[in-house]
Amino acid sequence: MQKSKVDVILGIQWGDEGKGKIVDVLAPGYDIVARFQGGPNAGHTIKFGGMTHVLHTIPSGIFHEGKMNVIGNGVLIDACIVCDEIANLRKVGVEARDRMKISDKANLILPTHRLMDAALEQKKGSRKIGSTVKGIGPAYTDKVARCGLRMGDILEPSFPEKYEALKADHLQALRNLGFDVESARIDGKALAEYERAWMDGIAELRSFDILPTEFYLNQALAEGKTVLAEGAQGSLLDVDFGSYPFVTSSSTVTAGVCVGLGIPPSAIGKVYGVFKAYCTRVGSGPFPTELHDATGEELRANGHEFGATTGRPRRTGWLDLPALRYTLMINGITDLVVMKADVMDGFDTVKVAVSYMLDGKKMEHYPSAEQAERVVPEYRELPGWKTSVCEARSYEELPAAFRSYLDFICQETGSQVKVVSVGPDREETIIRSL
Ligand code: GDP
Ligand code: IMO
Ligand code: MG
C-alpha cells in the first residue's frame, strides 16, 4: 500500500503551456520526477540563473540535486536526441546518469521511424497532421503492433539482429510508400550518418540505470516518497480526446500516468492543469478561438510563440473556456496553473470564449473534431490590467483587473488557481497557499 501520492502536472490545451517551467518550480517539493508519455516531440523550457534550457525526453526535475528523475515505460526514446540532452546537461555541470533511471519497457524510436513519419506526412498532403516528425506516430504504432524495440532489448546480445530486422521492415514499408530514402535527411543527416550517431547513443545509454521502474516507483510510494508526474503535449492533443486525427499518438491525460508509469489509480494525488492565459496551437487541426489578425500577431510576438522543438510559429487565439471545462473533466484537475498572462499586459481588453454555437444552437458538450471546425465561439470581453504583472511575487500584488480575470476563469470552470506564472524565469512565479 502506498503511503504517499503521485501528483501530476499536465498541459490542458494544445501543448507548450509551460509545463517544464512548473515542474522545475515544484520539483523541490518532491523526491522523484517522472515522465510518463510522449517523447522528443516535447520541448520543455526552463529558465534560471540567466540561462535557458530545453529538454525533450529528460524530466524537468533534472536540475535539482538530490532528486531522482524517471523516464517511464510510456515514453519513447530517440538515442541521438536523449544523448544530445545528456551532453548539454554535462556542459552545465549536471550528470544525468547520477540523477536518472530509465524504464526497461520504454520503446525506442529508430532512425527509420523518423523517415516513416516524414513519408506518412508527405502522403497525407494537405491533410497532414503537422507532426514534429520525430517518429512518434510510427514508433507508437510498432509498440501497439507488438514489434517495437525497448530499452531492455539494448542490453541483450540479440539487439543488433532485432534492430536489423525491424529496420528492414521499415525500409520495405518506405519503398512501398514510394519514399526516397537516399535523399532524405534526419536533422540534416543522411540515414547512415544518423544511424551511426544513434548507435553511439545506444552504447552510452547502456551505462545508465535501466530497470523495471514500476517496481522502483511503487516501492518509493510505499516508503512515503513523493512523486511528480510530468506530462508532455496537452489534453487537446490526446489520442482519444483530442481533435482526432490532428493529435499525438499517446494518452496525454491523467489516466496516462497509470499506464505510463505502472502505478495504480489510487496513487494519484493532486492534478495540476497548466494553461496559458490565451491559446496556442502548432500543427494542423481545429482551433475555434484562433485569431488571424493583428491581435494574434501581437500574442505571437509578445509571447515568443515559436516551437521549442521545431521553431515553427505557433497559431494564437483567445482563451477557450469550453475547451478548459472539457479538459478539467477528463483529467480531474484539482488546481489550475495560469501561465503567460504578462504577454497581454498591454491589452485594453481581453476576450474569453465562454460557449460555442453550432448551426445557430448553443452546444451542450465539447464538439467533435469535425464540429470544432465549424463552431462559432461566444466571447466575454473583460477589462485589461494595463500594467506589468512581472514584478508581482504574491497574489495580492497582482493588479485588481487581472485578479478579476482569474476569478472569472475560476467561476466559469469551478476550479481554483494555485499557481500564477508572471514570466519565464523560475523566480517569476506565485504559489498561493489555498
Ligand atoms: P512546455 O512544452 O509546456 O514545457 O512549454 P514550452 O517550453 O514549449 O513553451 C513555453 C514557453 O513560454 C517557453 O519559452 C517558456 O520559457 C515561456 N514561459 C513560461 N512561462 C512564462 C510566463 O509566465 N510568461 C512568459 N512570457 N513566458 C513564459
Ligand atoms: P510539449 O510537450 C505542442 C503537436 C504537433 C502536431 C501533433 C502531432 O512541448 O507541449 P507528433 O510529433 O506528436 O506526431 O505531432 O502534435 N505536438 C505538440 N504541440 N507541444 C508539444 O509538446 C507537442 N508535441 C506534439 O505539432 O500538431
Ligand atoms: Mg513545448
Short mmCIF file of N, CA and C in Angstrom, two decimals, residues 26 82 89 158 170 216 224 270 343 398:
data_model
loop_
_atom_site.label_atom_id
_atom_site.label_comp_id
_atom_site.label_asym_id
_atom_site.label_seq_id
_atom_site.Cartn_x
_atom_site.Cartn_y
_atom_site.Cartn_z
N LEU A 26 8.16 23.24 -9.01
CA LEU A 26 7.57 22.42 -7.95
C LEU A 26 8.45 21.24 -7.53
N VAL A 82 18.23 11.99 -26.93
CA VAL A 82 18.43 11.96 -25.48
C VAL A 82 19.91 12.14 -25.15
N LEU A 89 23.45 18.86 -20.77
CA LEU A 89 23.40 18.96 -19.31
C LEU A 89 24.81 18.89 -18.72
N SER A 158 21.03 -10.21 -28.55
CA SER A 158 20.23 -10.30 -29.79
C SER A 158 19.85 -8.93 -30.34
N HIS A 170 10.99 -1.59 -42.01
CA HIS A 170 10.70 -0.17 -42.25
C HIS A 170 11.12 0.25 -43.65
N TYR A 216 10.43 0.31 -8.85
CA TYR A 216 11.12 1.40 -8.16
C TYR A 216 10.10 2.44 -7.66
N GLY A 224 6.80 6.19 1.41
CA GLY A 224 6.38 7.56 1.72
C GLY A 224 7.09 8.63 0.90
N LYS A 270 -2.78 15.16 -6.32
CA LYS A 270 -3.22 16.40 -6.96
C LYS A 270 -2.95 16.34 -8.47
N VAL A 343 2.01 38.40 -21.19
CA VAL A 343 2.01 38.63 -22.64
C VAL A 343 0.89 39.61 -23.03
N LEU A 398 -0.87 41.33 -7.46
CA LEU A 398 -1.33 41.33 -8.86
C LEU A 398 -2.38 42.42 -9.05
#
